Amino acid sequence: MPSASVILDDPNLLFVNAGMVQFVPFFLGQRTPPYDRATSVQKCIRTPDIDEVGITTRHNTFFQMAGNFSFGDYFKRGAIELAWGLLTNAVSEGGYGFDPEKLWATVYLDDDEAIELWQEVAGLPLERIQRRGMADNYWSMGIPGPCGPCSEIYYDRGPEYGVDGGPEANEDRYIEIWNLVFMQNERGEGTSKDNFEILGPLPRRNIDTGMGVERIACLLQGVDNVYETDLVRPVIDKVAEYARVPYGNHSSTASDVRYRIIGDHSRTAAIIIGDGVTPGNEGRGYVLRRLLRRIIRAAKLLGVEQPIMSELMVTVRDEMGPSYPELVTDFDRIHRIAVAEETAFNRTLAAGSRLFEDAAESTRAAGKSTLSGSDAFTLHDTYGFPIDLTLEMAAEAGLSVDEEGFRGLMAEQRQRAKADAASRKQAHTDLSAYRDLVDGGPTEFTGFNELSSQATILGIFVDGVRVPVVSHGGAEGTVELILDRTPFYAESGGQIADEGAISGTGSSATAHASVTDVQKIAKTLWAHRVRVESGEFVEGDMVTAAVDPQWRRGATQGHSGTHMVHAALRQVLGPNAVQAGSLNRPGYLRFDFNYQGALSDEQRAQVEEVTNEAVQADFEVHTFNEKLEKAKAMGAMAMFGESYPDEVRVVEIGGPFSLELCGGTHVHNSAQIGPVTILGESSVGSGVRRVEAYVGLDSFRHLAKERALMAGLATSLKVPSEEVPARVATLVEKLKTAEKELDKIRLASAKAAGANAAAGAEQVGKVRLVAQRMSAGMTAGDLRSLVGDIRGKLGSEPGVVVLISEGDEGSVPYVAATNRAAQDAGLNANELIKQISSAVDGRGGGKADLAQGSGRDAAGIDRALAAVRAEIARS
C-alpha cells in the first residue's frame, strides 16, 4: 500500500504517527479488509520528543516507517520470521545483512511464547532477550481499542556509544530499529501508557510492525546518527556554507545540535506543507510554525545572517523528490509558504529583541543581574523565543536568566495544554454495528441523474444501535435509515447534505420522514438522519427517497459558484492561489485559499468580474470519470491533503476555465449559477485567505438590499446616489475635525486638573505623592501624558504619581510614574502597578520609572489608591 498523507480524518491525531493508522478500521473491526496481509512505507510525524532532536542520535520529527501487517493471518511466529529474515539475510538474498550477534530483543513481561520463538526462530540466546514492562512493551493507541504486547528489536552499536547491558541499560548504544506488535486484546479507559484495563481478547489476532527507515539507513551507511544519512546531511552541508561555526566541531556540541535541528525540521516542514498545511496559531498550523521558527532561530544562532529558507527547501526537494514526487510538483507552494514564514518571523524576532532589551534594561535598573523567569516566558510565549536564544542574548548583555522560574511557567502551560488535549481526545467512533452493511457493499448514489429514487431500507439505527423498526413518537435519539440506493448527497467536499423526505410505499404508505442530514459511514454507506413524522419504517421496506428540488437547485449553484470563484482567483492572483477549504450551501459559498496578504479592492473587483463573466458566458458543465494520474496530467485541480481513489470524477466548466476533481453536484450550464456577489475577503490564518459570496437569488436579494440602503442614504443626505460616497467622506472629515477639537479641550482641562494635582501633592513620609481618580473617559494615553507633566512639577525630592480613570466600555486605565529620587529610595512604578492591578482586577507592567495597566473593576479604584499610599508609607 502507498503511504497515506500525514493528515488523516482522525479526531485524535494531528498527524499520522505510525504505519498502522491507515489500517485502523481493519484493526477495530469496522471494515473487513480486502486483503489478509499488507506492507507500506508510511510518512510519519512525531513531535512530542522535539526537544530531543539533534541531542540524541536517533530522534526525528519526520521519519519513514516501514511496516508489515497481518489481519487475522500470520501471528507471532510469522512476524518474527519475517523480521529476522529481512534483517539478517545477506544482501544477495534480499536482506540487510546485519550481524545476528549484534541484535537484541525485548518482550513484554509475561510473554514467554515470544521468548521461545526468538530462541527457536532466530537462535537468540536468553541473555540477549530482555523482559520489559507495559510502558515499554505493551502497545495501544492511547485510547480504548486494540492493544497487545510487543517485541522490539535493537542493534548494539558498540561500547563507544554507551555502557553494556542491553536496551535496559542504554538506548543510545542499543538502538531500537523495529517494533513487532501482537495485537490480541482490547483495552478500556486509562490515564497513561501503563494504566488501563484489558477488557478481553479481540475477535481475531493481528500483526502491526514498524521499522524506522532512517535508523536502518544510519546503521547500513555507517554514520554516527540519523542526521548524517544521505537524505539529511545535504541540508546540514548547505547550512555550513553560510554559518560562522562549522559542523562536526565537537568542542561545540550546541552548534552541532543546531545543525541537526535544521536538517531534521527542514524535511518535516516540507512534507507537512506538501500535504496541505499552512503555518498558524493552533493545531497542525502551530506545529508547522514552531518547526519553521526553530529552523530560523537555529540558523541565526549559528551565525547565518541572510535568509536561508529558500535554499533549504530546494535542497530537501532535490534529495527527497524521487521518493515523494509531490515535493517537486507542489514545490512553488511549499517554497512560497516557507519563505513567507521566514520573512514574517524575522520581523517578529526584531520586535522580540526590542522587548528583550527593555526587560534587560529594567533588570539592570532594579540593580539585578538575573532576567526573571516571567520575562523569559513572555519572550517564548509571545515572540517564539526559545530559552537558548534568550540565554545567549542575556549572556551577551552580561545577565543570567532565572531558568527555574521559566521552566516552572512552561510546565504550567504544558499541563494546561495537556488537560485541554485530554478533554478533546476521544475513542474512535464505534462503527462495528454497521459492519455487516459495510461488508455488503456501498450505497448506490443516484443523485447525479435523478432527485427521486425507489430504494430498500437495509438497516435502521437509533443512536448507533440497530433496530428492526422505528415509528413516529416511538424513538428518542438520532434515527438513521440506511438505503441500498439514494439521490441524497452526503456531506463531503465542502458541500453540505441534501434535504428532503423519505416516504413509505405499499402497505407502509403512511410512513413519512424528513431528512435533516446525510453522512457517510466508512465512506461507503449513506446514513440518512431523519425525523419520523408519521407511520413506521421497517427494515426491508421499499421506500421513495426524494430530494427537495429547490434545495438541490441552490446547492448546485453554490457548489458550481465555488469552482468559478476558485478559477477566477487563480486567473487574477496566479497559480499559487489554491484551495485550502470550502463550504457551500444553497445561495452561499465560502472559499479558503493559500495566499500571502490581503486582496486589494481592485483585485477583489477583478475576481468578482471574472467570475460573473464566466457565468454570463453560459459555459457547459461536463463531468466524467478518469484515472487519477491522467486527470492530474490534464491539469485537474486536487485538494491538498486529500486522498483520492484510483478513478476520480472530474468537473469541467468552460473547457480550460475550470477543471477540478470533485464528487459534488453541479449546474448544467454556468448561467444557472446566477449572479455572484463577493461579500468580503479576510484572513483565517497565516497565508490563508477567505472569500465569501452569495449566488443566485440570494445574490439578487443582497444587491436589492444594498440598492435600497443607498437610496435611503441619498434621500437623507439630499444628494443623488452617485454623490453619496463623496458626501459621506465630507461628513466623516468634519466629524474627525470636531473630535480633534474636543480632544484638545478635554486634554487642556485634564492638564489644568493635573497642575492643581501637583500643587496639592500630599506628603507621605519623605515622598511627595499624587494619587488621584481622574475624570471619566480618559484614555491610557491621556494619563501617560499627564503623569509626565505632574512628575516634572514635583521637584527633585522623591516623587510618585498615580492616576486612574474610568475609561470607555467598563475599562479602568491606570498609570504610575516615579522620579529618579523616588527610584533611589527603592520605589518602583512597575511594583506599584501590581498593587493597583490586584485591586481593580487588571493586568499591567512597565519599567521602574513608568508603568501602566488596565482593569475591569471600577469599584476597586479607591482601594487601589489606598494600597499605593500604604505601600509608599512602608518604604
Short mmCIF file of N, CA and C in Angstrom, two decimals, residues 675-760:
data_model
loop_
_atom_site.label_atom_id
_atom_site.label_comp_id
_atom_site.label_asym_id
_atom_site.label_seq_id
_atom_site.Cartn_x
_atom_site.Cartn_y
_atom_site.Cartn_z
N PRO A 675 -26.12 35.54 -10.66
CA PRO A 675 -25.07 36.49 -10.28
C PRO A 675 -24.31 36.04 -9.03
N VAL A 676 -23.02 36.36 -8.99
CA VAL A 676 -22.18 36.05 -7.85
C VAL A 676 -21.72 37.37 -7.24
N THR A 677 -22.04 37.58 -5.97
CA THR A 677 -21.67 38.82 -5.27
C THR A 677 -20.70 38.49 -4.15
N ILE A 678 -19.46 38.97 -4.24
CA ILE A 678 -18.48 38.73 -3.18
C ILE A 678 -18.78 39.65 -2.01
N LEU A 679 -19.00 39.05 -0.84
CA LEU A 679 -19.36 39.80 0.36
C LEU A 679 -18.14 40.36 1.07
N GLY A 680 -17.05 39.62 1.04
CA GLY A 680 -15.87 40.07 1.75
C GLY A 680 -14.72 39.12 1.57
N GLU A 681 -13.55 39.57 1.98
CA GLU A 681 -12.32 38.77 1.91
C GLU A 681 -11.55 39.03 3.19
N SER A 682 -11.07 37.97 3.84
CA SER A 682 -10.44 38.14 5.15
C SER A 682 -9.38 37.07 5.37
N SER A 683 -8.65 37.20 6.46
CA SER A 683 -7.63 36.22 6.83
C SER A 683 -8.23 35.20 7.78
N VAL A 684 -7.89 33.92 7.59
CA VAL A 684 -8.30 32.88 8.54
C VAL A 684 -7.09 32.15 9.08
N GLY A 685 -5.91 32.72 8.92
CA GLY A 685 -4.66 32.10 9.38
C GLY A 685 -3.51 32.59 8.54
N SER A 686 -2.32 32.30 8.99
CA SER A 686 -1.14 32.75 8.25
C SER A 686 -1.13 32.14 6.86
N GLY A 687 -1.16 33.00 5.84
CA GLY A 687 -1.08 32.51 4.47
C GLY A 687 -2.35 31.92 3.93
N VAL A 688 -3.47 32.05 4.67
CA VAL A 688 -4.76 31.51 4.20
C VAL A 688 -5.78 32.64 4.24
N ARG A 689 -6.42 32.90 3.09
CA ARG A 689 -7.43 33.93 2.98
C ARG A 689 -8.81 33.27 2.74
N ARG A 690 -9.85 34.03 3.00
CA ARG A 690 -11.22 33.51 2.81
C ARG A 690 -12.06 34.50 2.03
N VAL A 691 -12.75 33.99 1.01
CA VAL A 691 -13.73 34.77 0.25
C VAL A 691 -15.11 34.21 0.55
N GLU A 692 -16.07 35.10 0.80
CA GLU A 692 -17.46 34.68 0.98
C GLU A 692 -18.31 35.37 -0.08
N ALA A 693 -19.32 34.65 -0.57
CA ALA A 693 -20.13 35.22 -1.65
C ALA A 693 -21.54 34.65 -1.61
N TYR A 694 -22.49 35.43 -2.14
CA TYR A 694 -23.83 34.96 -2.40
C TYR A 694 -23.94 34.61 -3.88
N VAL A 695 -24.82 33.64 -4.19
CA VAL A 695 -25.07 33.28 -5.59
C VAL A 695 -26.58 33.23 -5.83
N GLY A 696 -26.93 33.32 -7.10
CA GLY A 696 -28.33 33.15 -7.49
C GLY A 696 -29.25 34.18 -6.88
N LEU A 697 -30.44 33.73 -6.43
CA LEU A 697 -31.45 34.62 -5.90
C LEU A 697 -30.97 35.33 -4.64
N ASP A 698 -30.14 34.63 -3.82
CA ASP A 698 -29.61 35.28 -2.62
C ASP A 698 -28.71 36.44 -2.99
N SER A 699 -27.97 36.29 -4.07
CA SER A 699 -27.14 37.40 -4.55
C SER A 699 -28.01 38.57 -4.98
N PHE A 700 -29.09 38.29 -5.72
CA PHE A 700 -30.01 39.34 -6.15
C PHE A 700 -30.62 40.06 -4.95
N ARG A 701 -31.05 39.28 -3.96
CA ARG A 701 -31.67 39.89 -2.76
C ARG A 701 -30.67 40.79 -2.03
N HIS A 702 -29.41 40.32 -1.96
CA HIS A 702 -28.39 41.14 -1.31
C HIS A 702 -28.18 42.46 -2.05
N LEU A 703 -28.10 42.37 -3.37
CA LEU A 703 -27.89 43.59 -4.16
C LEU A 703 -29.10 44.53 -4.05
N ALA A 704 -30.31 43.96 -3.99
CA ALA A 704 -31.52 44.78 -3.84
C ALA A 704 -31.50 45.51 -2.50
N LYS A 705 -31.05 44.81 -1.46
CA LYS A 705 -30.95 45.43 -0.13
C LYS A 705 -29.92 46.56 -0.13
N GLU A 706 -28.78 46.30 -0.81
CA GLU A 706 -27.74 47.34 -0.90
C GLU A 706 -28.28 48.56 -1.67
N ARG A 707 -29.06 48.32 -2.73
CA ARG A 707 -29.62 49.42 -3.52
C ARG A 707 -30.60 50.23 -2.68
N ALA A 708 -31.42 49.54 -1.88
CA ALA A 708 -32.37 50.24 -1.02
C ALA A 708 -31.63 51.07 0.04
N LEU A 709 -30.54 50.52 0.55
CA LEU A 709 -29.74 51.24 1.54
C LEU A 709 -29.16 52.51 0.93
N MET A 710 -28.62 52.38 -0.26
CA MET A 710 -28.04 53.54 -0.94
C MET A 710 -29.11 54.60 -1.22
N ALA A 711 -30.29 54.16 -1.64
CA ALA A 711 -31.37 55.11 -1.91
C ALA A 711 -31.77 55.84 -0.63
N GLY A 712 -31.82 55.13 0.49
CA GLY A 712 -32.15 55.76 1.76
C GLY A 712 -31.12 56.79 2.17
N LEU A 713 -29.85 56.46 1.98
CA LEU A 713 -28.78 57.41 2.30
C LEU A 713 -28.88 58.66 1.42
N ALA A 714 -29.13 58.44 0.13
CA ALA A 714 -29.24 59.57 -0.81
C ALA A 714 -30.37 60.49 -0.40
N THR A 715 -31.49 59.93 0.03
CA THR A 715 -32.62 60.75 0.47
C THR A 715 -32.26 61.53 1.73
N SER A 716 -31.63 60.85 2.70
CA SER A 716 -31.26 61.52 3.95
C SER A 716 -30.27 62.65 3.72
N LEU A 717 -29.32 62.42 2.82
CA LEU A 717 -28.27 63.41 2.58
C LEU A 717 -28.66 64.44 1.52
N LYS A 718 -29.83 64.20 0.88
CA LYS A 718 -30.35 65.12 -0.14
C LYS A 718 -29.36 65.32 -1.29
N VAL A 719 -28.79 64.20 -1.77
CA VAL A 719 -27.90 64.22 -2.92
C VAL A 719 -28.23 63.02 -3.80
N PRO A 720 -27.88 63.04 -5.10
CA PRO A 720 -28.08 61.85 -5.95
C PRO A 720 -27.24 60.68 -5.43
N SER A 721 -27.64 59.46 -5.76
CA SER A 721 -26.96 58.26 -5.26
C SER A 721 -25.47 58.26 -5.58
N GLU A 722 -25.11 58.72 -6.80
CA GLU A 722 -23.70 58.66 -7.17
C GLU A 722 -22.84 59.63 -6.36
N GLU A 723 -23.48 60.61 -5.68
CA GLU A 723 -22.71 61.57 -4.88
C GLU A 723 -22.64 61.18 -3.40
N VAL A 724 -23.30 60.09 -3.02
CA VAL A 724 -23.32 59.68 -1.62
C VAL A 724 -21.91 59.45 -1.05
N PRO A 725 -21.01 58.69 -1.74
CA PRO A 725 -19.69 58.46 -1.16
C PRO A 725 -18.93 59.75 -0.85
N ALA A 726 -18.96 60.72 -1.77
CA ALA A 726 -18.24 61.97 -1.54
C ALA A 726 -18.86 62.74 -0.38
N ARG A 727 -20.21 62.73 -0.31
CA ARG A 727 -20.89 63.44 0.78
C ARG A 727 -20.57 62.82 2.14
N VAL A 728 -20.55 61.47 2.20
CA VAL A 728 -20.22 60.78 3.45
C VAL A 728 -18.78 61.08 3.85
N ALA A 729 -17.87 61.08 2.87
CA ALA A 729 -16.47 61.38 3.16
C ALA A 729 -16.31 62.77 3.77
N THR A 730 -17.07 63.74 3.24
CA THR A 730 -17.02 65.11 3.77
C THR A 730 -17.51 65.15 5.21
N LEU A 731 -18.61 64.44 5.48
CA LEU A 731 -19.15 64.41 6.84
C LEU A 731 -18.18 63.74 7.82
N VAL A 732 -17.56 62.67 7.38
CA VAL A 732 -16.58 61.97 8.23
C VAL A 732 -15.42 62.89 8.56
N GLU A 733 -14.95 63.62 7.57
CA GLU A 733 -13.82 64.54 7.79
C GLU A 733 -14.20 65.63 8.80
N LYS A 734 -15.44 66.16 8.66
CA LYS A 734 -15.91 67.17 9.62
C LYS A 734 -15.99 66.58 11.03
N LEU A 735 -16.44 65.34 11.11
CA LEU A 735 -16.55 64.68 12.42
C LEU A 735 -15.18 64.50 13.06
N LYS A 736 -14.19 64.09 12.25
CA LYS A 736 -12.84 63.92 12.77
C LYS A 736 -12.29 65.25 13.30
N THR A 737 -12.55 66.32 12.54
CA THR A 737 -12.07 67.64 12.97
C THR A 737 -12.71 68.04 14.30
N ALA A 738 -14.01 67.79 14.41
CA ALA A 738 -14.72 68.12 15.66
C ALA A 738 -14.18 67.30 16.83
N GLU A 739 -13.91 66.01 16.58
CA GLU A 739 -13.38 65.16 17.64
C GLU A 739 -12.01 65.62 18.09
N LYS A 740 -11.17 66.07 17.14
CA LYS A 740 -9.85 66.58 17.50
C LYS A 740 -9.96 67.81 18.38
N GLU A 741 -10.92 68.70 18.05
CA GLU A 741 -11.12 69.90 18.85
C GLU A 741 -11.59 69.53 20.26
N LEU A 742 -12.48 68.56 20.33
CA LEU A 742 -12.96 68.09 21.63
C LEU A 742 -11.82 67.49 22.45
N ASP A 743 -10.93 66.71 21.77
CA ASP A 743 -9.78 66.13 22.45
C ASP A 743 -8.88 67.21 23.03
N LYS A 744 -8.68 68.29 22.25
CA LYS A 744 -7.83 69.38 22.73
C LYS A 744 -8.43 70.02 23.98
N ILE A 745 -9.74 70.26 23.93
CA ILE A 745 -10.41 70.86 25.08
C ILE A 745 -10.32 69.94 26.30
N ARG A 746 -10.57 68.63 26.04
CA ARG A 746 -10.53 67.67 27.14
C ARG A 746 -9.14 67.58 27.75
N LEU A 747 -8.10 67.57 26.89
CA LEU A 747 -6.73 67.45 27.37
C LEU A 747 -6.31 68.72 28.13
N ALA A 748 -6.76 69.90 27.62
CA ALA A 748 -6.44 71.14 28.32
C ALA A 748 -7.05 71.14 29.70
N SER A 749 -8.30 70.66 29.77
CA SER A 749 -8.97 70.57 31.07
C SER A 749 -8.24 69.60 31.99
N ALA A 750 -7.80 68.47 31.40
CA ALA A 750 -7.08 67.48 32.20
C ALA A 750 -5.76 68.03 32.70
N LYS A 751 -5.05 68.83 31.85
CA LYS A 751 -3.76 69.40 32.27
C LYS A 751 -3.95 70.41 33.39
N ALA A 752 -5.04 71.16 33.30
CA ALA A 752 -5.33 72.10 34.38
C ALA A 752 -5.56 71.34 35.68
N ALA A 753 -6.30 70.23 35.55
CA ALA A 753 -6.52 69.39 36.73
C ALA A 753 -5.21 68.81 37.24
N GLY A 754 -4.32 68.48 36.28
CA GLY A 754 -3.02 67.94 36.67
C GLY A 754 -2.18 68.95 37.40
N ALA A 755 -2.22 70.22 36.92
CA ALA A 755 -1.45 71.27 37.59
C ALA A 755 -1.95 71.45 39.02
N ASN A 756 -3.27 71.41 39.18
CA ASN A 756 -3.83 71.52 40.53
C ASN A 756 -3.41 70.33 41.39
N ALA A 757 -3.37 69.14 40.72
CA ALA A 757 -2.98 67.94 41.47
C ALA A 757 -1.54 68.06 41.96
N ALA A 758 -0.63 68.57 41.11
CA ALA A 758 0.77 68.72 41.51
C ALA A 758 0.89 69.70 42.67
N ALA A 759 0.11 70.78 42.58
CA ALA A 759 0.17 71.77 43.65
C ALA A 759 -0.35 71.20 44.97
N GLY A 760 -1.29 70.27 44.86
CA GLY A 760 -1.87 69.69 46.06
C GLY A 760 -1.28 68.34 46.43
#
